[in-house]
Tab-separated table of C-alpha atoms in Angstrom:
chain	number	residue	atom	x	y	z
D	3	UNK	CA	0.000	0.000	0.000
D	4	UNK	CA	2.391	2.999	0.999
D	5	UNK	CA	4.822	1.356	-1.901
D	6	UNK	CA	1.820	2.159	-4.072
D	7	UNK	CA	1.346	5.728	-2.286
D	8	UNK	CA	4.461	7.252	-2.558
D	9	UNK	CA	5.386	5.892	-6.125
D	10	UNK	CA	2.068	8.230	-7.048
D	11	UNK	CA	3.173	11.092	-4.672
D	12	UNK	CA	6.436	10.955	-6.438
D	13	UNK	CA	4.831	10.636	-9.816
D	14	UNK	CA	3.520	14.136	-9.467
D	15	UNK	CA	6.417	15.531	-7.793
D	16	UNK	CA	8.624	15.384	-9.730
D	17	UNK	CA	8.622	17.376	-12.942
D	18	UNK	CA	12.337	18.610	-13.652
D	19	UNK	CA	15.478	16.373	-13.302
D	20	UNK	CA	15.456	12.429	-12.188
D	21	UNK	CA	15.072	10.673	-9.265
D	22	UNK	CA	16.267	7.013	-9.416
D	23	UNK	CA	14.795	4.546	-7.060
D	24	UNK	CA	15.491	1.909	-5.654
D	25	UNK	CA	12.645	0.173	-3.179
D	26	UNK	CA	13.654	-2.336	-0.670
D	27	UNK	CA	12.389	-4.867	-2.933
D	28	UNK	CA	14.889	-4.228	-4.540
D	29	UNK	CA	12.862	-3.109	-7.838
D	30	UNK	CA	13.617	0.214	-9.553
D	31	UNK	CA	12.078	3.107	-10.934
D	32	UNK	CA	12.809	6.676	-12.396
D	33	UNK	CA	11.113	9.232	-11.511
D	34	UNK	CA	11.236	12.924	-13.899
D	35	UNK	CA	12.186	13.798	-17.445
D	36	UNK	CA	15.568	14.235	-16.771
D	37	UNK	CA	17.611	17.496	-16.602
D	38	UNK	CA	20.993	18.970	-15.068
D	39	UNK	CA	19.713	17.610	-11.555
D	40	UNK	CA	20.149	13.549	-11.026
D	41	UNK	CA	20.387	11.544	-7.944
D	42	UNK	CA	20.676	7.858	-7.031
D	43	UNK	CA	18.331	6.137	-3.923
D	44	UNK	CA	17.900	3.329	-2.441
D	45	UNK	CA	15.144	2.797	0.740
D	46	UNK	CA	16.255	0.145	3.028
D	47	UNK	CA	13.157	-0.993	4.669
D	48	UNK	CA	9.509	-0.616	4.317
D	49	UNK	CA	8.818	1.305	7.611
D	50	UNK	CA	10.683	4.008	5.723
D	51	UNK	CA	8.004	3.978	2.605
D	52	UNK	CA	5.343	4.330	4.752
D	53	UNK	CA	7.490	7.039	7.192
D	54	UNK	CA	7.763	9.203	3.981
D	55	UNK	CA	4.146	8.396	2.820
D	56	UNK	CA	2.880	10.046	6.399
D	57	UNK	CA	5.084	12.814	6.956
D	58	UNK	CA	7.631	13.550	3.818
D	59	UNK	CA	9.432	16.009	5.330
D	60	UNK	CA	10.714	15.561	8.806
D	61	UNK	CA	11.208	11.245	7.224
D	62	UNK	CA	13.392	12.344	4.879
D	63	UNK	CA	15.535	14.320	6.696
D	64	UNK	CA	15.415	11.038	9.550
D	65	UNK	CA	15.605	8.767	7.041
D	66	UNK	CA	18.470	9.585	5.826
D	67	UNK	CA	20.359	10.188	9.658
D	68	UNK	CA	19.354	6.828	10.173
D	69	UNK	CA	20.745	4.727	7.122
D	70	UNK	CA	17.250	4.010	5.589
D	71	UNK	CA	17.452	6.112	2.750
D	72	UNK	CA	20.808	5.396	1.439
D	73	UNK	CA	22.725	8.265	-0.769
D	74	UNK	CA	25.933	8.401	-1.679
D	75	UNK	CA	27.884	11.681	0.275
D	76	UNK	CA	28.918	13.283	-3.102
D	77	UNK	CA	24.783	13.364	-3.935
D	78	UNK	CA	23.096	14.291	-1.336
D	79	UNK	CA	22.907	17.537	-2.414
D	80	UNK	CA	21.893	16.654	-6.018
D	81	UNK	CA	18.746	14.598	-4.537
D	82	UNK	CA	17.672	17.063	-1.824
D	83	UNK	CA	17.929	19.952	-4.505
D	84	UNK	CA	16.319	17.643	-6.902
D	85	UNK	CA	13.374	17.460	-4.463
D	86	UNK	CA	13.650	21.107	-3.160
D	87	UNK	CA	13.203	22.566	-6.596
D	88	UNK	CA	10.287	19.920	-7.381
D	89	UNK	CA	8.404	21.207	-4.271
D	90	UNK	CA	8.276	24.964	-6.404
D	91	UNK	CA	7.195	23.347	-9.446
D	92	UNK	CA	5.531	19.941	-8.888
D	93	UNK	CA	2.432	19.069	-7.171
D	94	UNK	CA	2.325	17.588	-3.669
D	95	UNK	CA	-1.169	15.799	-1.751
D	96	UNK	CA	-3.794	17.858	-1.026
D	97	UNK	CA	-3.766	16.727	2.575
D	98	UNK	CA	0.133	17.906	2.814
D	99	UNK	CA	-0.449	21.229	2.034
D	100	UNK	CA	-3.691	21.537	4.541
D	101	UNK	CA	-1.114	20.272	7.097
D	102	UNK	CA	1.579	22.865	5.813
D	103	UNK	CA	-0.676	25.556	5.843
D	104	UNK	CA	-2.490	24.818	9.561
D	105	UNK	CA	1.707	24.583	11.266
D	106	UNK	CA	1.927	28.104	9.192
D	107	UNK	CA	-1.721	29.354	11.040
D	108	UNK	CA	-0.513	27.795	14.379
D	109	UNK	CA	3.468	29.417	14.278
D	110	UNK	CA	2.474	31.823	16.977
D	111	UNK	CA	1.671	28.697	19.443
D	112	UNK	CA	4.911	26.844	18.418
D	113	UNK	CA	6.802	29.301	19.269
D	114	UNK	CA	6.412	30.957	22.831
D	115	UNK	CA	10.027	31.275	23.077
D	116	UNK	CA	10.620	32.660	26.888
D	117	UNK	CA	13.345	33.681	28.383
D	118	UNK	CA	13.782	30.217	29.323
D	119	UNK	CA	12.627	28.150	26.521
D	120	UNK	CA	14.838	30.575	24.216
D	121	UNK	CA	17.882	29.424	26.227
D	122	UNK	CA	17.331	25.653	26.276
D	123	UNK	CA	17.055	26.100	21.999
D	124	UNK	CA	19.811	27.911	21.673
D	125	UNK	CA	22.245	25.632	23.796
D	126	UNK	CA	20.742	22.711	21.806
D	127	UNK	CA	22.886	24.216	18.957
D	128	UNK	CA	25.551	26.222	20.522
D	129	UNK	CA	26.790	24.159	23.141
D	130	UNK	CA	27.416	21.017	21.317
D	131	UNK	CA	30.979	22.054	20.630
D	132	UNK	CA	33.051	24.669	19.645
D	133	UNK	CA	35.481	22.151	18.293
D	134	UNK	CA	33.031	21.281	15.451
D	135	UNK	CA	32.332	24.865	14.726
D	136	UNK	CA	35.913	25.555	14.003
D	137	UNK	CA	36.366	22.786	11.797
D	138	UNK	CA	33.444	24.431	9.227
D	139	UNK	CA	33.943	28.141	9.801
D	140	UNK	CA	36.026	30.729	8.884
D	141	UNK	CA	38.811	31.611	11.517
D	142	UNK	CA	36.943	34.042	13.246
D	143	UNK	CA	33.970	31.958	13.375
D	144	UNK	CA	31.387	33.732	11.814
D	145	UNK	CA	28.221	31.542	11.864
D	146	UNK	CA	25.930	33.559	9.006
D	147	UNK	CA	26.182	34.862	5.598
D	148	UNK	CA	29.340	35.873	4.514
D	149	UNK	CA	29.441	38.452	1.393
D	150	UNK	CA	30.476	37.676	-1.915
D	151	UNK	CA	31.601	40.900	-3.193
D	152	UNK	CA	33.473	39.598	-6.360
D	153	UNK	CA	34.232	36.013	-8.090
D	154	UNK	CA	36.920	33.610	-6.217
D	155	UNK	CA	36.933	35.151	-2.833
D	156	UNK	CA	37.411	33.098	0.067
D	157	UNK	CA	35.294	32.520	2.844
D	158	UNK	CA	37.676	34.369	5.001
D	159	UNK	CA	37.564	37.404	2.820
D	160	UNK	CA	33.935	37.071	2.300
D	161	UNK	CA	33.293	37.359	5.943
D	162	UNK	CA	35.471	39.922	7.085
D	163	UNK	CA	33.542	41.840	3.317
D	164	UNK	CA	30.395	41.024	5.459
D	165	UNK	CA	31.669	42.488	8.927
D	166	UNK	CA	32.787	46.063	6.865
D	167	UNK	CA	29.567	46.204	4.837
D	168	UNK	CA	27.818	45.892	8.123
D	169	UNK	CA	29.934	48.306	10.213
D	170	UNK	CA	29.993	51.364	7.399
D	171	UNK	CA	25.737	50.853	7.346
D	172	UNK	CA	26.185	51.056	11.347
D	173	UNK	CA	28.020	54.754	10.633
D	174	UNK	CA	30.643	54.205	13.388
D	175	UNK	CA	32.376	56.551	15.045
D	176	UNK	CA	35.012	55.891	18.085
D	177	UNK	CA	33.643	55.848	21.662
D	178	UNK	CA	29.864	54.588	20.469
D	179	UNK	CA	28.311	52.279	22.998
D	180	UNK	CA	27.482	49.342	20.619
D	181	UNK	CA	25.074	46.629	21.871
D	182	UNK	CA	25.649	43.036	19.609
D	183	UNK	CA	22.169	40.998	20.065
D	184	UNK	CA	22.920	37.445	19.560
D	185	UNK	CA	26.991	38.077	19.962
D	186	UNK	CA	28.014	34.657	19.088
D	187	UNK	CA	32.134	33.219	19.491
D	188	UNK	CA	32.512	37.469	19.661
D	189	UNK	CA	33.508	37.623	15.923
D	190	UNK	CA	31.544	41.217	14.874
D	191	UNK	CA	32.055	42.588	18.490
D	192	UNK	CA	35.701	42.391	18.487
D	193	UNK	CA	35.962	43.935	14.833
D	194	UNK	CA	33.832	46.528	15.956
D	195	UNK	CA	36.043	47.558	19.279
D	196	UNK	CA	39.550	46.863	17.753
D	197	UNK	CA	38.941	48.152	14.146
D	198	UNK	CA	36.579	50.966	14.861
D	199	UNK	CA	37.446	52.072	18.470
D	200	UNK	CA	33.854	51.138	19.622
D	201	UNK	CA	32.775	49.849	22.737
D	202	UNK	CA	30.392	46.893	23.009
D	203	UNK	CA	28.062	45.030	24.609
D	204	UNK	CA	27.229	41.311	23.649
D	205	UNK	CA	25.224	39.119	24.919
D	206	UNK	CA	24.604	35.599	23.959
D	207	UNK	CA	22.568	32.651	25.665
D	208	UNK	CA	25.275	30.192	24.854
D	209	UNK	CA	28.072	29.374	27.628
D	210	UNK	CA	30.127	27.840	25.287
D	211	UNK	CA	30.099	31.290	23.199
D	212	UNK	CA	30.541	33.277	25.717
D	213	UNK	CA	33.595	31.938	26.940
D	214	UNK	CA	35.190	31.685	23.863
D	215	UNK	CA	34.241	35.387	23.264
D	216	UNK	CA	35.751	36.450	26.475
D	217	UNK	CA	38.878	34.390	25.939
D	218	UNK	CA	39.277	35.958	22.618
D	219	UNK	CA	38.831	39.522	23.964
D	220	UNK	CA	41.701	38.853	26.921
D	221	UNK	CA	43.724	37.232	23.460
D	222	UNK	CA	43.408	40.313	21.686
D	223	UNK	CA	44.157	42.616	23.785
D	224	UNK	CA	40.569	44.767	23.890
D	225	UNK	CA	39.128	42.912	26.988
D	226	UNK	CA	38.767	46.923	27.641
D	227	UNK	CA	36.474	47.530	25.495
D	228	UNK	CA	34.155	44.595	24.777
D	229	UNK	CA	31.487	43.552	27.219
D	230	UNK	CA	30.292	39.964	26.865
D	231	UNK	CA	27.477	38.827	29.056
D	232	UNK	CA	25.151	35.296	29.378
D	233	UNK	CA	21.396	37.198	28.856
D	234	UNK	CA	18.664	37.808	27.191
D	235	UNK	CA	18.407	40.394	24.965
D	236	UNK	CA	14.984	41.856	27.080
D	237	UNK	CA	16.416	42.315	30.151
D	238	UNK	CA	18.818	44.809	28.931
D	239	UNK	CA	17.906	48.232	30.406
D	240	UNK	CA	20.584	50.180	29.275
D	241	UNK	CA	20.853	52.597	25.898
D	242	UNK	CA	23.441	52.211	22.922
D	243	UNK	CA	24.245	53.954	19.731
D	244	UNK	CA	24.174	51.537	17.706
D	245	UNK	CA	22.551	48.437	17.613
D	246	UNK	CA	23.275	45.306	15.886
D	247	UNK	CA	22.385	41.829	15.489
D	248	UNK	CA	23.608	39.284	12.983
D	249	UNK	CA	21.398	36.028	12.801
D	250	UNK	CA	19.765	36.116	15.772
D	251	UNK	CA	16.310	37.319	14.590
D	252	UNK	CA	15.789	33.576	13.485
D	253	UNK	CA	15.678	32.399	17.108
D	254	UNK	CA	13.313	35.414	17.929
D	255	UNK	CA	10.077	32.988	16.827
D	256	UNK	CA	6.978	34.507	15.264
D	257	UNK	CA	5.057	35.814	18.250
D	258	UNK	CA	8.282	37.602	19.540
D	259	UNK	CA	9.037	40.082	16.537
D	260	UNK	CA	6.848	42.868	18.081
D	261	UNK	CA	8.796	42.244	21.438
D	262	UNK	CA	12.205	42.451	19.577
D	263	UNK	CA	11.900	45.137	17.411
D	264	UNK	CA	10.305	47.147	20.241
D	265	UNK	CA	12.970	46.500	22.539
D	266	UNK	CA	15.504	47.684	19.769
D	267	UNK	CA	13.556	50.675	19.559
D	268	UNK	CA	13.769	51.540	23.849
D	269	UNK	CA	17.191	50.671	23.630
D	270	UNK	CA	18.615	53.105	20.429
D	271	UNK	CA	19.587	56.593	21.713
D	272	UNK	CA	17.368	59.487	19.415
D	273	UNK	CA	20.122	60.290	17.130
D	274	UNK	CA	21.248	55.708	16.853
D	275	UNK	CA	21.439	53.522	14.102
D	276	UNK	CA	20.671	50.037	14.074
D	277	UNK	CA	21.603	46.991	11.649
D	278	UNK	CA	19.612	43.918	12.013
D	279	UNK	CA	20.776	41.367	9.508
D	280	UNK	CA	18.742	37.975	9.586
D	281	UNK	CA	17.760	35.265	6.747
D	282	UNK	CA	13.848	35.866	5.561
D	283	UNK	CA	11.936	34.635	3.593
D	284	UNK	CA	10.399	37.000	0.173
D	285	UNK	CA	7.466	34.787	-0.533
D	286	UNK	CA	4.397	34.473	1.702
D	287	UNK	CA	4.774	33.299	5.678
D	288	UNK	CA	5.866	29.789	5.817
D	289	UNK	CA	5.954	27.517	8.346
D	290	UNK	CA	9.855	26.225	10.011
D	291	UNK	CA	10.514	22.842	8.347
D	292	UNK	CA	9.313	20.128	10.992
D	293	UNK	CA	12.789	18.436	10.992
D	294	UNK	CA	15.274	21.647	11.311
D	295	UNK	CA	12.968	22.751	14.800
D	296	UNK	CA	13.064	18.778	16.036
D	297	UNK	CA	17.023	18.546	15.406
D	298	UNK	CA	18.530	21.756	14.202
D	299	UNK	CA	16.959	24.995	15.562
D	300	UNK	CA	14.573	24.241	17.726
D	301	UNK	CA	12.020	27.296	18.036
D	302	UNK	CA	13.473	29.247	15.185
D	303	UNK	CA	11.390	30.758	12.810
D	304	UNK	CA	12.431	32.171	9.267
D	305	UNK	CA	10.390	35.542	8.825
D	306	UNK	CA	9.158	36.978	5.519
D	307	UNK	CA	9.886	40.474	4.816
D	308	UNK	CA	6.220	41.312	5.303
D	309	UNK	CA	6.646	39.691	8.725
D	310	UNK	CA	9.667	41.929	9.667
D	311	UNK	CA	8.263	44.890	7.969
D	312	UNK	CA	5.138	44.853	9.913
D	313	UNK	CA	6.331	44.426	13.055
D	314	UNK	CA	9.281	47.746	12.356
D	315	UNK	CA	5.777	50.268	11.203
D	316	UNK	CA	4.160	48.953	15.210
D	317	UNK	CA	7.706	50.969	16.402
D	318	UNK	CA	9.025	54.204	16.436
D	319	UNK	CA	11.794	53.497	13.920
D	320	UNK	CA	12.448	54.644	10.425
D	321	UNK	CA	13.702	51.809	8.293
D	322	UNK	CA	16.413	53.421	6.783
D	323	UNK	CA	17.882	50.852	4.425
D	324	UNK	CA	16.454	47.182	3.648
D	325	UNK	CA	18.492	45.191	1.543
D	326	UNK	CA	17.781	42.158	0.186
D	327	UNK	CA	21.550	39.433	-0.474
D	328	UNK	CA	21.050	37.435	-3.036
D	329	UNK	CA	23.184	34.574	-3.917
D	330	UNK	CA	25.734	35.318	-1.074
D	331	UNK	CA	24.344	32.742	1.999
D	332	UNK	CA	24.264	29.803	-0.654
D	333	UNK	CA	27.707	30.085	-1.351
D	334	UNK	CA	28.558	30.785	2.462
D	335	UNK	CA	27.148	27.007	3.044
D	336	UNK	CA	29.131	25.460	0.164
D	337	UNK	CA	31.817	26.365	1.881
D	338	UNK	CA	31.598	25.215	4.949
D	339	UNK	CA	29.774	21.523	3.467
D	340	UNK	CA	33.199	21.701	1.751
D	341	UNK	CA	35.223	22.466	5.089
D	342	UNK	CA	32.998	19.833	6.678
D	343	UNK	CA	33.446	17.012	4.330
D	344	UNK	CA	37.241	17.820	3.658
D	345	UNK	CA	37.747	17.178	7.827
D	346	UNK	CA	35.199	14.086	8.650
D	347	UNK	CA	38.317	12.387	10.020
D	348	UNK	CA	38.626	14.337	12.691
D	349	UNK	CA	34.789	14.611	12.822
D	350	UNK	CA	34.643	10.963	13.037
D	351	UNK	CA	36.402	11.407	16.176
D	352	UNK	CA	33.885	13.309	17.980
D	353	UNK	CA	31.011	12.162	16.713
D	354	UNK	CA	29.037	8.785	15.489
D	355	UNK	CA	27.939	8.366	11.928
D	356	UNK	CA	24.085	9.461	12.505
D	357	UNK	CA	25.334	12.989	13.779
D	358	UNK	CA	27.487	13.427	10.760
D	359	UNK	CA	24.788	12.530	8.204
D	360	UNK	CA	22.239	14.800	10.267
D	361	UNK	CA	24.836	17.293	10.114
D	362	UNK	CA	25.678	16.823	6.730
D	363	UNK	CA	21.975	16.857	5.693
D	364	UNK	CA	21.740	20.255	8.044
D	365	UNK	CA	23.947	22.068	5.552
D	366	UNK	CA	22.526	20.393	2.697
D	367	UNK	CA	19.392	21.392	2.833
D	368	UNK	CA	20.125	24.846	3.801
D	369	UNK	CA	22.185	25.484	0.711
D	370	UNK	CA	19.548	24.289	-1.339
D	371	UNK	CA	17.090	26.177	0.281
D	372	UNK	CA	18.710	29.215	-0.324
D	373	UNK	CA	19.447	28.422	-3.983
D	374	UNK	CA	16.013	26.904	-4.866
D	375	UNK	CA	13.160	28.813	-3.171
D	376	UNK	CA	12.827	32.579	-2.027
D	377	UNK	CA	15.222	32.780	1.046
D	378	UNK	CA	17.703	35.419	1.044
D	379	UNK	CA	19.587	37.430	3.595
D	380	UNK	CA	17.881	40.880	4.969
D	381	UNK	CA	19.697	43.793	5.971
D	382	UNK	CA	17.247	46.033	7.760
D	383	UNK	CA	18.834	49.428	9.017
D	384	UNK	CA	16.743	51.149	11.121
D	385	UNK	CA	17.015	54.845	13.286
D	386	UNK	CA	14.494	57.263	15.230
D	387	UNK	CA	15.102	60.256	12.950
D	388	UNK	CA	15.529	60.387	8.838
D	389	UNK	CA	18.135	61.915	8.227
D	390	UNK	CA	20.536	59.904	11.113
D	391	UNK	CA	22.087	57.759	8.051
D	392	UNK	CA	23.321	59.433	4.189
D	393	UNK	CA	20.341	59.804	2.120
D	394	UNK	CA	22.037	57.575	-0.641
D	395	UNK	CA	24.004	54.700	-0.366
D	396	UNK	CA	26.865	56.103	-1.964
D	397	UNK	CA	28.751	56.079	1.599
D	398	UNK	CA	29.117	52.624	1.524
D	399	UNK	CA	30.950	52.047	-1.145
D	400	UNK	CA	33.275	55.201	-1.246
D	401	UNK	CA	36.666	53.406	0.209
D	402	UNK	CA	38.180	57.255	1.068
D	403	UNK	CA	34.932	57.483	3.773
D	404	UNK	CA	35.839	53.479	5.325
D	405	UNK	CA	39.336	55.121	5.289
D	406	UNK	CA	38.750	57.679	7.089
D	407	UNK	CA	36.875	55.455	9.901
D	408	UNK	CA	39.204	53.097	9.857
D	409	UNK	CA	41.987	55.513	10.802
D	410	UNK	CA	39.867	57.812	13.001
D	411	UNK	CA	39.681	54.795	14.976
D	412	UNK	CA	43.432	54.467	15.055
């Protein structure tokens, strides 16, 4: 029965590329016309067929963590690209997209993220190990989208390209109080104080993260002027210059973006600037893929642009800027699958075989997310008064003003 189920789901699926398959009957079958995306499969067992009959999505993604849906490492991301893309253009059961559409209805009860809650998800991710974060990231350990500003760069220079572009939107001058929401291993905060002579404020929920950003601040020789702290971002009652956050909106969850944006708007002095940069979504509301909240992020939530946009006009803030990357966060995660992949000896050595095909799948899907649907990167600048940024964006690409920061801060 569920052999007969999913051979029809896939049927209408998929519409561009092939999917071959092979059941554990050991009979095969190609599904698709063909096209520049291929991928080989085999299921193992039947409780997987009927697993991916029920609930596609998070089976897939457990399927393959397990060993029942056997791919070969090099095409993984062929077949989970292959199915990503299908998903835009082929058809899926009626009944899925009822269920897809009451978890999208339903987000705002998912997602009570309290203080507490908010905590426990983030140390689900964070505090596995900063040993397997440095094996995938650039040296300073910047865990979001780097920026591509020209062909061949590497992820190093892509980053650090990502760190400036933020800092000249922030408009720093030395002495700012800076507050970093969501400060991570300490990566933007330490720029920010040694590069541009501010002083700031992180906090983070992770303990792992925050001692490695205090330990690089002592390393560095800035300890002086970087503040890292363990809390929440709402029980700051302080005020700051500039504000900025770099992925943490995603942990924020649905019914918190009123609460977030607010509290950036009580904490930014009159005459501030603020830089929020966070991955959204450009299409219509959608609801956080079943298997990234069970094993990835739990309680994160990818907005859409209306979400973020709606929640900025309930504040007192002018958005400033919003830009939209394109084509940069992609790239970012080819990198590190690359970095990943290129070190699984030594990952081998810290973790078992399921963690390194969830893993593996983790960044797999998110690249192919970002390169098959409408997920992008936003960059949403945001100040109490008009004219507090340049009234063009020529300032941020006019190396003599950078300069002049940079040595200002010197």
């Amino acid at each position: 029965m569920w052999k007969t189920v999913l051979d029809k789901m896939l049927r209408k699926l998929v519409v561009t590329g092939r999917l071959n398959l092979t059941w554990p009957d050991g009979t095969t079958e190609s599904y698709g016309p063909g096209g520049d995306l291929e991928a080989d499969v085999a299921l193992a067992d039947d409780g997987i067929v009927r697993e991916l009959g029920q609930r596609p999505v998070l089976a897939l993604g457990e399927g393959y963590m397990d060993g029942r849906i056997v791919v070969a490492p090099e095409q993984v991301y062929d077949f989970v690209a292959l199915l990503v893309r299908n998903q835009q253009m082929g058809e899926m059961p009626k009944w899925f997209n009822i269920v897809q559409a009451v978890r999208g209805w339903t987000r705002g009860i998912e997602q009570r993220n309290n203080p507490l809650r908010s905590q426990r998800n983030v140390q689900h991710h964070y505090d596995i190990s900063d040993d397997l974060y440095r094996i995938f990231l650039d040296s300073d350990m910047q865990y979001s989208c780097a920026y591509f500003t020209r062909p061949g760069m590497t992820l190093e220079e892509a980053q650090k390209a990502k760190k400036d572009h933020i800092a000249r939107k922030l408009l720093i001058e030395p002495g700012m109080r800076v507050l970093d929401i969501g400060c991570g291993w300490g990566g933007m905060a330490l720029t920010l104080a040694r590069d541009y002579g501010a002083h700031v404020t992180g906090v983070t929920l992770s303990e792992n993260q925050l001692a490695t950003a205090q330990a690089r601040a002592e390393a560095e020789g800035v300890a002086d002027k970087v503040d890292f702290r363990l809390l929440d971002y709402r029980e700051i009652d302080e005020s700051f210059d500039r504000i900025v956050s770099v992925g943490m909106l995603e942990h924020v969850g649905y019914p918190h973006l009123d609460e977030y944006f607010a509290k950036v708007d009580e904490l930014l002095t009159r005459d501030g600037v603020s830089l929020i940069h966070s991955i959204g979504h450009v299409s219509e509301p959608a609801a956080t893929s079943m298997w990234i909240d069970r094993y990835i992020f739990p309680g994160g939530y990818i907005p859409s642009l209306s979400e973020v946009s709606a929640a900025i006009e309930r504040t007192g803030l002018w958005a400033t800027d919003v830009e939209v990357l394109r084509g940069h966060y992609g790239t970012t995660l080819h990198h590190w699958r690359d970095r990943f992949e290129a070190a699984l000896d030594k990952v081998r050595g810290m973790y078992d075989e399921t963690f390194i095909r969830m893993w593996r799948f983790y960044l797999v899907v998110c690249e192919a997310a970002f390169e098959e649907t409408f997920q992008g990167v936003f960059h949403l600048q945001l100040a109490h008064r008009q004219y507090a940024v340049p009234t063009s964006r020529d300032y941020l690409y006019t190396p003599r003003a950078a300069d002049a920061l940079m040595h200002a801060a010197q």
